[in-house]
PDB file of N, CA and C in Angstrom:
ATOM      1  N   UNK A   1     -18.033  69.359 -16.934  1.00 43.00           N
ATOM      2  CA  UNK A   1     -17.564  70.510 -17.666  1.00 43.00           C
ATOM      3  C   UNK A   1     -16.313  71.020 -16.975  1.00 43.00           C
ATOM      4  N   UNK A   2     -15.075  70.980 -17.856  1.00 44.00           N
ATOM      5  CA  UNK A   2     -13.833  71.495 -17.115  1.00 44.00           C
ATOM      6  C   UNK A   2     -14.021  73.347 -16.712  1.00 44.00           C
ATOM      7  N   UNK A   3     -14.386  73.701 -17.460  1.00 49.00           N
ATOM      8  CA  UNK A   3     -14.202  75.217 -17.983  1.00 49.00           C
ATOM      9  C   UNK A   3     -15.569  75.865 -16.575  1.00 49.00           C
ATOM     10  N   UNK A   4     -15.758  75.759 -16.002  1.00 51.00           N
ATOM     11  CA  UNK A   4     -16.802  76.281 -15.196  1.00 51.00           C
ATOM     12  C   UNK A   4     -16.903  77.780 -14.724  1.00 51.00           C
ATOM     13  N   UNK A   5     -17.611  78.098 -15.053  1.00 52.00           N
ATOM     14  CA  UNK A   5     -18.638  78.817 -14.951  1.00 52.00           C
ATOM     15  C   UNK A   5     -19.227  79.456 -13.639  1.00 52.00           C
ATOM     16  N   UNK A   6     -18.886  81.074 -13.416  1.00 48.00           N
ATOM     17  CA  UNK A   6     -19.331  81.457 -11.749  1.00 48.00           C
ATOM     18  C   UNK A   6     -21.012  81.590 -11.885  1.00 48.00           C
ATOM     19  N   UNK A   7     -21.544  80.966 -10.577  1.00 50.00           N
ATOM     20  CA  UNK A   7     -22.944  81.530 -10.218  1.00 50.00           C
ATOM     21  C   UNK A   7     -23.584  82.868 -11.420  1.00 50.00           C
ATOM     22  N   UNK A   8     -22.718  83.562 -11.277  1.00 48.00           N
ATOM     23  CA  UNK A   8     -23.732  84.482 -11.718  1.00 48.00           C
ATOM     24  C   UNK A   8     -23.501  84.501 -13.570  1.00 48.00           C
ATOM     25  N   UNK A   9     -22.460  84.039 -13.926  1.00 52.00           N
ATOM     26  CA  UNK A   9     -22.377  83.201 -15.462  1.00 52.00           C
ATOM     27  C   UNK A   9     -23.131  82.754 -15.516  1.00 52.00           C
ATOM     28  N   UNK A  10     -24.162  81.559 -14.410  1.00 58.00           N
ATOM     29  CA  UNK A  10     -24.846  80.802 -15.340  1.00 58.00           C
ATOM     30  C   UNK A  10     -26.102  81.348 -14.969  1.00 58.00           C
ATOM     31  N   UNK A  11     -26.603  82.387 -14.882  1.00 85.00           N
ATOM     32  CA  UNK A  11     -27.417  82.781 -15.008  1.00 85.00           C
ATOM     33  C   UNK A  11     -27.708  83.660 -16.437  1.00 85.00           C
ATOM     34  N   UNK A  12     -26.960  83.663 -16.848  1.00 94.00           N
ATOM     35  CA  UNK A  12     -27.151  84.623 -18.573  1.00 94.00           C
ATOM     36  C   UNK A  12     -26.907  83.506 -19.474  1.00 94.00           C
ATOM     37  N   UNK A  13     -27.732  83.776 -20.703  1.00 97.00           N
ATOM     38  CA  UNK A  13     -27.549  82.989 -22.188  1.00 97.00           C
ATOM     39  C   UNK A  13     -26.716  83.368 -22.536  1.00 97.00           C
ATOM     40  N   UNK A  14     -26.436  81.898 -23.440  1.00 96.00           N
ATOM     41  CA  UNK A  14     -24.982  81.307 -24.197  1.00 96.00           C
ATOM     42  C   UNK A  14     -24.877  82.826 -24.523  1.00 96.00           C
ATOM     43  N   UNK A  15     -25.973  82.685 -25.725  1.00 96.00           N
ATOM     44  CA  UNK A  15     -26.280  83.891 -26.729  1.00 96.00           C
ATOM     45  C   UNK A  15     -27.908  84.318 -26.990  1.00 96.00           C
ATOM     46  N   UNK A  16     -28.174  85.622 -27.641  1.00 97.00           N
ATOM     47  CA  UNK A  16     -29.265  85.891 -27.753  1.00 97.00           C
ATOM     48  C   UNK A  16     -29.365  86.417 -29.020  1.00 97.00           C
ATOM     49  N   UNK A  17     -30.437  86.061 -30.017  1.00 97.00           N
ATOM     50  CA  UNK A  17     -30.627  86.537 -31.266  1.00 97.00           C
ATOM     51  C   UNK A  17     -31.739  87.084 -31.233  1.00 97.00           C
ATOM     52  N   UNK A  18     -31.990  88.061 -32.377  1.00 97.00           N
ATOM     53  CA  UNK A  18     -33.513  88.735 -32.541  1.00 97.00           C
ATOM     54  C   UNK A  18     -33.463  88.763 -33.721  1.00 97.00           C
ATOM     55  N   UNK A  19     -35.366  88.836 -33.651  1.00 97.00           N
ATOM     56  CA  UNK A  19     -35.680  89.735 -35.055  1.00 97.00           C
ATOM     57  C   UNK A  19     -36.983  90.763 -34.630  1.00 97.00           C
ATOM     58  N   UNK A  20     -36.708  92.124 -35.401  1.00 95.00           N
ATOM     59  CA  UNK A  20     -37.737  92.650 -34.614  1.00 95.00           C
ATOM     60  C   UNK A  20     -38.253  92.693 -33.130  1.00 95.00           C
ATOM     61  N   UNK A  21     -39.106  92.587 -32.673  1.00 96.00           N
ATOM     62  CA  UNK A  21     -39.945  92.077 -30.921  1.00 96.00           C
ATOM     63  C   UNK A  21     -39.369  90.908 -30.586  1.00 96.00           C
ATOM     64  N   UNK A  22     -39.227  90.063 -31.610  1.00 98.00           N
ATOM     65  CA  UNK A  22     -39.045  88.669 -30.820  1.00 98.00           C
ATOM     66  C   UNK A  22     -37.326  88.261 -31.087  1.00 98.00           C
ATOM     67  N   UNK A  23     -37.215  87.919 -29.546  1.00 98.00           N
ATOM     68  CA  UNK A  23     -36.185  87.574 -28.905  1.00 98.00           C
ATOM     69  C   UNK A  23     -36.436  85.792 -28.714  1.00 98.00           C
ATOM     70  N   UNK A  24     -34.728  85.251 -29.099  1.00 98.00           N
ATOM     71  CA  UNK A  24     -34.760  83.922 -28.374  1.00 98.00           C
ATOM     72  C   UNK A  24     -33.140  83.670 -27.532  1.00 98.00           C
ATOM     73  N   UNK A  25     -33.380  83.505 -26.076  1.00 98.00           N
ATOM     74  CA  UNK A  25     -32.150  83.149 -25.757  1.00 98.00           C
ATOM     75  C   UNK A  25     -31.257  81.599 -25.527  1.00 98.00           C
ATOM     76  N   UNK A  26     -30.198  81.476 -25.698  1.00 98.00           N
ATOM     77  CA  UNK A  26     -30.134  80.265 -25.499  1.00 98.00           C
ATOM     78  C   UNK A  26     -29.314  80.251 -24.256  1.00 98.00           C
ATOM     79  N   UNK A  27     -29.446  78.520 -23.755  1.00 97.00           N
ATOM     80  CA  UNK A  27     -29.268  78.679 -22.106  1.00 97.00           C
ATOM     81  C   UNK A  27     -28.376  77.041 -21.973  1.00 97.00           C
ATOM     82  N   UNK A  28     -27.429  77.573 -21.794  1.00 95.00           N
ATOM     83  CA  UNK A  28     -26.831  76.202 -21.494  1.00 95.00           C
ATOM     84  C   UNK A  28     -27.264  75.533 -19.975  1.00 95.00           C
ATOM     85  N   UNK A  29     -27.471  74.350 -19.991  1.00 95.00           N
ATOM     86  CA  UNK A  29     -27.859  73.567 -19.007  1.00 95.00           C
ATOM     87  C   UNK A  29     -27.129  72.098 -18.973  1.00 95.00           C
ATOM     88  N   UNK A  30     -27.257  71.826 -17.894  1.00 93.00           N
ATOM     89  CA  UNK A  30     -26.497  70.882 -17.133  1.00 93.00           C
ATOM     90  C   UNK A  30     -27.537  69.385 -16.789  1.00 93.00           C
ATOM     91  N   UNK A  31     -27.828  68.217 -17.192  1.00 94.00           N
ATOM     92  CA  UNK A  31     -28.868  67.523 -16.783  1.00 94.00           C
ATOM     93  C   UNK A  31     -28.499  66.841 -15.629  1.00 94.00           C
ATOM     94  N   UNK A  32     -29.136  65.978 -14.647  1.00 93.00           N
ATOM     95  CA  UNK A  32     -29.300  65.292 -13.580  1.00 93.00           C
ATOM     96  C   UNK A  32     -28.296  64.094 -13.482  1.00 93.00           C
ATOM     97  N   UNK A  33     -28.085  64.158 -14.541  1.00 93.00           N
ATOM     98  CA  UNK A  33     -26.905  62.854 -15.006  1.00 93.00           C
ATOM     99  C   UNK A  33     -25.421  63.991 -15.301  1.00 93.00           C
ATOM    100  N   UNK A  34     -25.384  65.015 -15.536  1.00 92.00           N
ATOM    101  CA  UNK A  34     -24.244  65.705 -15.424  1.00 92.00           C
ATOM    102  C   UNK A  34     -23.808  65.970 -17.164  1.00 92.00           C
ATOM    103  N   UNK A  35     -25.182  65.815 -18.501  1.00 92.00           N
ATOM    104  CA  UNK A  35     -25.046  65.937 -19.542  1.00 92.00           C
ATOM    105  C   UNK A  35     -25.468  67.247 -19.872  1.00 92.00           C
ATOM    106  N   UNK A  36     -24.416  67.719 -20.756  1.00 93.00           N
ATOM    107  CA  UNK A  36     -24.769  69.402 -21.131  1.00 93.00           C
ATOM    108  C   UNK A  36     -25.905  69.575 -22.279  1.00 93.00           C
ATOM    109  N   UNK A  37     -26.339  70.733 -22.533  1.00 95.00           N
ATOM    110  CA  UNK A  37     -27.483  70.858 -23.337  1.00 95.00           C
ATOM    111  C   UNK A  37     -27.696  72.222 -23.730  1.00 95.00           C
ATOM    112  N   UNK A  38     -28.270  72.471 -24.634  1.00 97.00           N
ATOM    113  CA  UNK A  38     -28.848  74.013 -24.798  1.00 97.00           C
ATOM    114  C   UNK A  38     -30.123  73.566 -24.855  1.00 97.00           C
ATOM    115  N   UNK A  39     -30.965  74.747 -23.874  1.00 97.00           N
ATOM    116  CA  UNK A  39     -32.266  75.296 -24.149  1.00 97.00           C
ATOM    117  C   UNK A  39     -32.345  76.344 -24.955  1.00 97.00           C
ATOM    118  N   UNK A  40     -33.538  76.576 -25.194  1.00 98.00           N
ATOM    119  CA  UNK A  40     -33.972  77.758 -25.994  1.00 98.00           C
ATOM    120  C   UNK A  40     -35.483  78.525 -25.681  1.00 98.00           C
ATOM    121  N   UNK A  41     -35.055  79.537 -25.372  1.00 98.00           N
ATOM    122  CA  UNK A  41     -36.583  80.329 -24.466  1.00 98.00           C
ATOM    123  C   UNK A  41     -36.915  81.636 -25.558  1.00 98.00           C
ATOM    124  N   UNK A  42     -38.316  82.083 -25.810  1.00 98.00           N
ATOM    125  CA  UNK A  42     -38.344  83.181 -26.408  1.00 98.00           C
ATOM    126  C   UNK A  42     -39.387  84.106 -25.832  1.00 98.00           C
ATOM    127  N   UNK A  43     -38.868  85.158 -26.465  1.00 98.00           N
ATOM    128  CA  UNK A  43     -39.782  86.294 -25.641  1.00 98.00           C
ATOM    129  C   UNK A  43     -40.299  87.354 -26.552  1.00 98.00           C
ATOM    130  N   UNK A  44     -40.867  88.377 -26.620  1.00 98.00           N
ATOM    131  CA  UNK A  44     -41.521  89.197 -27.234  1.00 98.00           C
ATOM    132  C   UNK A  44     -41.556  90.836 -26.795  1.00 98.00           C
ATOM    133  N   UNK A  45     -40.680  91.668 -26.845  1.00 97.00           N
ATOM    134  CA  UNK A  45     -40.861  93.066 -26.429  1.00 97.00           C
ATOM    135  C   UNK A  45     -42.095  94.123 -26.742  1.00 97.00           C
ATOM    136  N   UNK A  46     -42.231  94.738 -25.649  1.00 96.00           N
ATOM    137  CA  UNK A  46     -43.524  95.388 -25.980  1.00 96.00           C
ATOM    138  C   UNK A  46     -43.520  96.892 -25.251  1.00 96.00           C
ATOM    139  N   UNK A  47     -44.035  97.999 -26.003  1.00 96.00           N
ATOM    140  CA  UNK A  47     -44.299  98.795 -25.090  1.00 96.00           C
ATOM    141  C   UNK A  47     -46.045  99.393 -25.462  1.00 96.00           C
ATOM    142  N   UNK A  48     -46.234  99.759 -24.078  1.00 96.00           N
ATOM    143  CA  UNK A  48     -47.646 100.459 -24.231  1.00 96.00           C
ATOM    144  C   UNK A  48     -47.563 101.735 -25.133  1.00 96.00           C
ATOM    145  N   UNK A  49     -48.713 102.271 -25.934  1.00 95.00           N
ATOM    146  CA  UNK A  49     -49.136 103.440 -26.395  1.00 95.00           C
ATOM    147  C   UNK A  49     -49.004 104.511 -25.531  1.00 95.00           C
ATOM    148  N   UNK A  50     -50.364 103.621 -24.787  1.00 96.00           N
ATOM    149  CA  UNK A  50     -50.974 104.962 -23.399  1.00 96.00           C
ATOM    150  C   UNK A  50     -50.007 105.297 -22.895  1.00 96.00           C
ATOM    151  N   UNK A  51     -49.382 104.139 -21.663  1.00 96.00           N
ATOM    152  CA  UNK A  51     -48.910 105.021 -20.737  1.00 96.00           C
ATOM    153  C   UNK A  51     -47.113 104.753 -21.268  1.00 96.00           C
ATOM    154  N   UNK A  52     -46.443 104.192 -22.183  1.00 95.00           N
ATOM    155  CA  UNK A  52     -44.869 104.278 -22.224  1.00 95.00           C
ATOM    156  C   UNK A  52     -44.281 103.188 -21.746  1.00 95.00           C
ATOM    157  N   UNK A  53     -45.288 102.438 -20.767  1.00 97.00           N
ATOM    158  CA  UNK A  53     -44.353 101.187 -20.485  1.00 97.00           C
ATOM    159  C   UNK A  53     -43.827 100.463 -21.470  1.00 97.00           C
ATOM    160  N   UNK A  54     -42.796  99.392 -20.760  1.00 97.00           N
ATOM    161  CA  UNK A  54     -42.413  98.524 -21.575  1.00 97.00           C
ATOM    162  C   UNK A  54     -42.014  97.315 -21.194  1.00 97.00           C
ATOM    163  N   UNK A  55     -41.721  96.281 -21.550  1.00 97.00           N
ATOM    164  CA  UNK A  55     -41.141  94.709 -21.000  1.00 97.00           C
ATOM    165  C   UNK A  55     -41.251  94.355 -22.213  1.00 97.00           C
ATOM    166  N   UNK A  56     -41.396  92.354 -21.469  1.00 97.00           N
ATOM    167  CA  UNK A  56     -41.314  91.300 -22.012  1.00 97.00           C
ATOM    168  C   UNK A  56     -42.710  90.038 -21.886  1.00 97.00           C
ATOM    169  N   UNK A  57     -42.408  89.613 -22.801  1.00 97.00           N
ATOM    170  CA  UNK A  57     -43.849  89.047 -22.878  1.00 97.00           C
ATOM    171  C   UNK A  57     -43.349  87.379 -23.641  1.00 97.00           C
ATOM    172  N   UNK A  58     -43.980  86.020 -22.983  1.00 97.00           N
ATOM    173  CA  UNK A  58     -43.879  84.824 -23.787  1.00 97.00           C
ATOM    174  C   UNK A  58     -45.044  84.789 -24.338  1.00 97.00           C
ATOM    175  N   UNK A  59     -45.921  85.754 -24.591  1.00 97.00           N
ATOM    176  CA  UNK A  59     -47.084  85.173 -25.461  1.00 97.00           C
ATOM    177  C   UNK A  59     -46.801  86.035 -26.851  1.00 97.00           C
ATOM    178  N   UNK A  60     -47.557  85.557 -27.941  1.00 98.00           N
ATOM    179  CA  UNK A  60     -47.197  85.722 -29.370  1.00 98.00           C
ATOM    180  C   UNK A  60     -48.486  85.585 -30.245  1.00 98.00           C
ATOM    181  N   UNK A  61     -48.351  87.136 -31.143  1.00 97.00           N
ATOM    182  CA  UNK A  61     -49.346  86.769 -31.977  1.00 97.00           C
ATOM    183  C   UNK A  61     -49.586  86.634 -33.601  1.00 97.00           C
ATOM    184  N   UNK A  62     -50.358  86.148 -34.016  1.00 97.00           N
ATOM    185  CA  UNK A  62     -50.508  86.067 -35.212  1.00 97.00           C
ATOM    186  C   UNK A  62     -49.210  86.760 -36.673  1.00 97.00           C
ATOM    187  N   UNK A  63     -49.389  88.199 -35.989  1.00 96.00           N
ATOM    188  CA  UNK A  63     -48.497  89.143 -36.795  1.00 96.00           C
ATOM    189  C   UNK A  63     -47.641  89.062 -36.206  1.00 96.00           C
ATOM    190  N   UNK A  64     -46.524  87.966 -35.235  1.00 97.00           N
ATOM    191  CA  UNK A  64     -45.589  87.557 -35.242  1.00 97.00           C
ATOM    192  C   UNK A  64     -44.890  86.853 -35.702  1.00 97.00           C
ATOM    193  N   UNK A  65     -45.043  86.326 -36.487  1.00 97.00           N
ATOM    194  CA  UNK A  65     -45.112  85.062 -36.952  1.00 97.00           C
ATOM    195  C   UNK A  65     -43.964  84.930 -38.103  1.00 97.00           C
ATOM    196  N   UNK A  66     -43.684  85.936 -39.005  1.00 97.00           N
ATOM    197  CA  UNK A  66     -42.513  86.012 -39.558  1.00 97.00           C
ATOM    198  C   UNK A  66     -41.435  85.904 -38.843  1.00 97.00           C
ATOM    199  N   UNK A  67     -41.301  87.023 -37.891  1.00 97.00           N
ATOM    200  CA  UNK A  67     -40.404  87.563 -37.265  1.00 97.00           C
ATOM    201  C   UNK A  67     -39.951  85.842 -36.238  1.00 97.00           C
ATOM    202  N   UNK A  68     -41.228  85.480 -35.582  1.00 97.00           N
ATOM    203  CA  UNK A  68     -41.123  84.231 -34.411  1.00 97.00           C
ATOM    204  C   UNK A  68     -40.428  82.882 -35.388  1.00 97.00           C
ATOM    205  N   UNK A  69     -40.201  83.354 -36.891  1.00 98.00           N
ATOM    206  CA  UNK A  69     -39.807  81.854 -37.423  1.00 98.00           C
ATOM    207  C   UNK A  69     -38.523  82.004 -37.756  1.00 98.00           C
ATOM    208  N   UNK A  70     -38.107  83.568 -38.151  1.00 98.00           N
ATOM    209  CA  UNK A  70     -36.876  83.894 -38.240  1.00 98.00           C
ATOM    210  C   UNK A  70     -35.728  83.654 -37.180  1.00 98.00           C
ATOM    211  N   UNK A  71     -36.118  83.880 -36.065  1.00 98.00           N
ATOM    212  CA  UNK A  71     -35.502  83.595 -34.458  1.00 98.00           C
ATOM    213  C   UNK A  71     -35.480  82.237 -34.530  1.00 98.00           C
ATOM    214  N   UNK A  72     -36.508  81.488 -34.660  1.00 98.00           N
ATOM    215  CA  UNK A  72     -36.437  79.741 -34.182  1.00 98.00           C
ATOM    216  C   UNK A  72     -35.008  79.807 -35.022  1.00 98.00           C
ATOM    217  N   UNK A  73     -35.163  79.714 -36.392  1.00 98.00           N
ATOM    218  CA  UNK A  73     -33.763  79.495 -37.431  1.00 98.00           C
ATOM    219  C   UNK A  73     -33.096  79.779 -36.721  1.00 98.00           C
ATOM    220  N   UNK A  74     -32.621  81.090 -36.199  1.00 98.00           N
ATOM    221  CA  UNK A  74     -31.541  81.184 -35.939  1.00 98.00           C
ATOM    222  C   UNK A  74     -30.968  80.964 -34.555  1.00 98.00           C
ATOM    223  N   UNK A  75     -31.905  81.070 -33.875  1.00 98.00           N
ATOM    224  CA  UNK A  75     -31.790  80.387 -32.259  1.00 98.00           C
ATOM    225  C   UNK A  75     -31.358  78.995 -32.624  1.00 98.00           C
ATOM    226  N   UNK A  76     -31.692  77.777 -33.049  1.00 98.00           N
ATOM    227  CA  UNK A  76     -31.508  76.660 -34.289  1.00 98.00           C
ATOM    228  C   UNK A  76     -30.110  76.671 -34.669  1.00 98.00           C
ATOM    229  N   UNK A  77     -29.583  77.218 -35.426  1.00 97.00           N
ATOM    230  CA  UNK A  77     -28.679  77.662 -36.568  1.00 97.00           C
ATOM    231  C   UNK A  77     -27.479  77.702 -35.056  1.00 97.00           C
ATOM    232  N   UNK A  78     -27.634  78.322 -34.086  1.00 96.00           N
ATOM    233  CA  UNK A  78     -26.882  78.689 -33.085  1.00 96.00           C
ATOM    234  C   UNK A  78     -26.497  77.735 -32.484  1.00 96.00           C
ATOM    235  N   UNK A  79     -27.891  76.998 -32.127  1.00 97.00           N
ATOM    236  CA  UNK A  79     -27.263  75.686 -30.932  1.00 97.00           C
ATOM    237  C   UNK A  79     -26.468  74.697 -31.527  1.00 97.00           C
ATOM    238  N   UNK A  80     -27.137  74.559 -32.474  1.00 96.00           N
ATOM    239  CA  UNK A  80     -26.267  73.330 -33.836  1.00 96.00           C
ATOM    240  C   UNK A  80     -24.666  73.984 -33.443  1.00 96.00           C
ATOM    241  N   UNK A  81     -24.321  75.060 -33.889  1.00 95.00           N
ATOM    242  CA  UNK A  81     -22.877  75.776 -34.164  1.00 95.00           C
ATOM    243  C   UNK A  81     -22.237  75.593 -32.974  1.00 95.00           C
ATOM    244  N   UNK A  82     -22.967  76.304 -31.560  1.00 94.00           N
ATOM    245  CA  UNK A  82     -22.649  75.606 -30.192  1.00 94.00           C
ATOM    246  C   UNK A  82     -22.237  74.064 -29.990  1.00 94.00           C
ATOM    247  N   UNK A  83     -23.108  72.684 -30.676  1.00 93.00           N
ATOM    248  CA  UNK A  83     -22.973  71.918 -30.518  1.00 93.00           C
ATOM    249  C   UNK A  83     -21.451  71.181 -30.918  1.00 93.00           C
ATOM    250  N   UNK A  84     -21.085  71.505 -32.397  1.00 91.00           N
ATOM    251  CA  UNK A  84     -20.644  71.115 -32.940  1.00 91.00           C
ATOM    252  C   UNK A  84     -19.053  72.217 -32.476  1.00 91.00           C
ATOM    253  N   UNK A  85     -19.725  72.930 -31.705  1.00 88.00           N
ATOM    254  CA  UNK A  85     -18.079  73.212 -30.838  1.00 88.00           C
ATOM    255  C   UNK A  85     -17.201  74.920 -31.857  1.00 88.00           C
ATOM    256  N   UNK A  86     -18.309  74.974 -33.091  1.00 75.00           N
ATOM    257  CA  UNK A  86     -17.769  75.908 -33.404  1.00 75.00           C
ATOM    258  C   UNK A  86     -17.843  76.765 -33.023  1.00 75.00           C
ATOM    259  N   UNK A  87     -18.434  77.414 -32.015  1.00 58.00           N
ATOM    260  CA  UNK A  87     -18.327  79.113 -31.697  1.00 58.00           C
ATOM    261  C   UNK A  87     -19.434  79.508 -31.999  1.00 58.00           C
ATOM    262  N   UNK A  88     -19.915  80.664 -31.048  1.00 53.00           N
ATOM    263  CA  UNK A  88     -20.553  81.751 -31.808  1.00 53.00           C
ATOM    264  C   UNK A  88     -19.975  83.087 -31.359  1.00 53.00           C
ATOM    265  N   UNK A  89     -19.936  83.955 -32.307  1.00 50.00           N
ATOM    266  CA  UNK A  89     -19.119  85.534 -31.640  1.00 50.00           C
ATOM    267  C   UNK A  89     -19.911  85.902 -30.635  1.00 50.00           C
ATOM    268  N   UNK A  90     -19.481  85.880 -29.559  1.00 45.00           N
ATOM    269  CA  UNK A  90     -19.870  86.244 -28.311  1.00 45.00           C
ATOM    270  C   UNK A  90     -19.713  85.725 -27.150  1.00 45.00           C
ATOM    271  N   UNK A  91     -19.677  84.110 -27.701  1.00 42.00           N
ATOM    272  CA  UNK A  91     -20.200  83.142 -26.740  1.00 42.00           C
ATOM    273  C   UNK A  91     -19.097  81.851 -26.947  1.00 42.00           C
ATOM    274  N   UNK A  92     -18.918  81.253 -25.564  1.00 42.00           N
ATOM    275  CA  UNK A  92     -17.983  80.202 -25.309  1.00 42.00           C
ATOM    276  C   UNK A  92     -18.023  78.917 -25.990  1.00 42.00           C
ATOM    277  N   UNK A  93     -17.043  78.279 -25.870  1.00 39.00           N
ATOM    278  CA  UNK A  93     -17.370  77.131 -26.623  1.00 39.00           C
ATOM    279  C   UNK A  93     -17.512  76.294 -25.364  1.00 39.00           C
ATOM    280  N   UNK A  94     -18.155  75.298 -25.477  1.00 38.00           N
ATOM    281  CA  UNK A  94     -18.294  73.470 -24.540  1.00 38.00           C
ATOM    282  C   UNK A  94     -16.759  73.104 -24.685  1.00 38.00           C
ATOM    283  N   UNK A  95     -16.549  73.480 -23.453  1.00 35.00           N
ATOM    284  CA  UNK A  95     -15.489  72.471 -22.947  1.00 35.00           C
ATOM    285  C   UNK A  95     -15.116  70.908 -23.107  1.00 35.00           C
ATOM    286  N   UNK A  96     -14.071  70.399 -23.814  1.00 29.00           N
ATOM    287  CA  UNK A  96     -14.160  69.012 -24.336  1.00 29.00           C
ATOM    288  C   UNK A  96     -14.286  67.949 -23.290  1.00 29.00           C
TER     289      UNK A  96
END
């Protein structure tokens, strides 16, 4: 990759889409052979009733399930666009 990227760049996704709770980020990666790639990780926001907390969560339920198919698409829809070098607003393109 010409275009590189500081330490703490590659610690954040390309890009991140939502719908509702569920979050998917995508993560450019580098393989063992020196071939680029996107991953794709998802997560789920939550806060408690009781006490106000709040985070993140990889587990998913049932009544997620709209929302968790809408994200794949477009987490999907993203890497493809990444791949193919077009852009996404926000996010860099792969260096030729």
């Amino acid at each position: 990759m010409s275009d590189k990227k500081s330490k703490a760049d590659s610690k954040r996704p390309e890009k991140t889409v939502r719908n509702g709770a569920i979050g998917a980020s995508i993560w450019r990666e580098i393989g063992a052979e020196g071939a680029e790639y996107f991953a794709i990780t998802f997560a789920r926001s939550w806060r408690s009733k009781n006490s106000g907390n709040q985070g993140y969560s990889q587990k998913f339920f049932p009544r997620n399930r709209e929302e968790l198919h809408a994200v794949i698409d477009q987490a999907c829809d993203a890497v493809e666009a990444l791949e193919r070098g077009d852009g996404i607003e926000g996010s860099d393109k792969i260096a030729a």
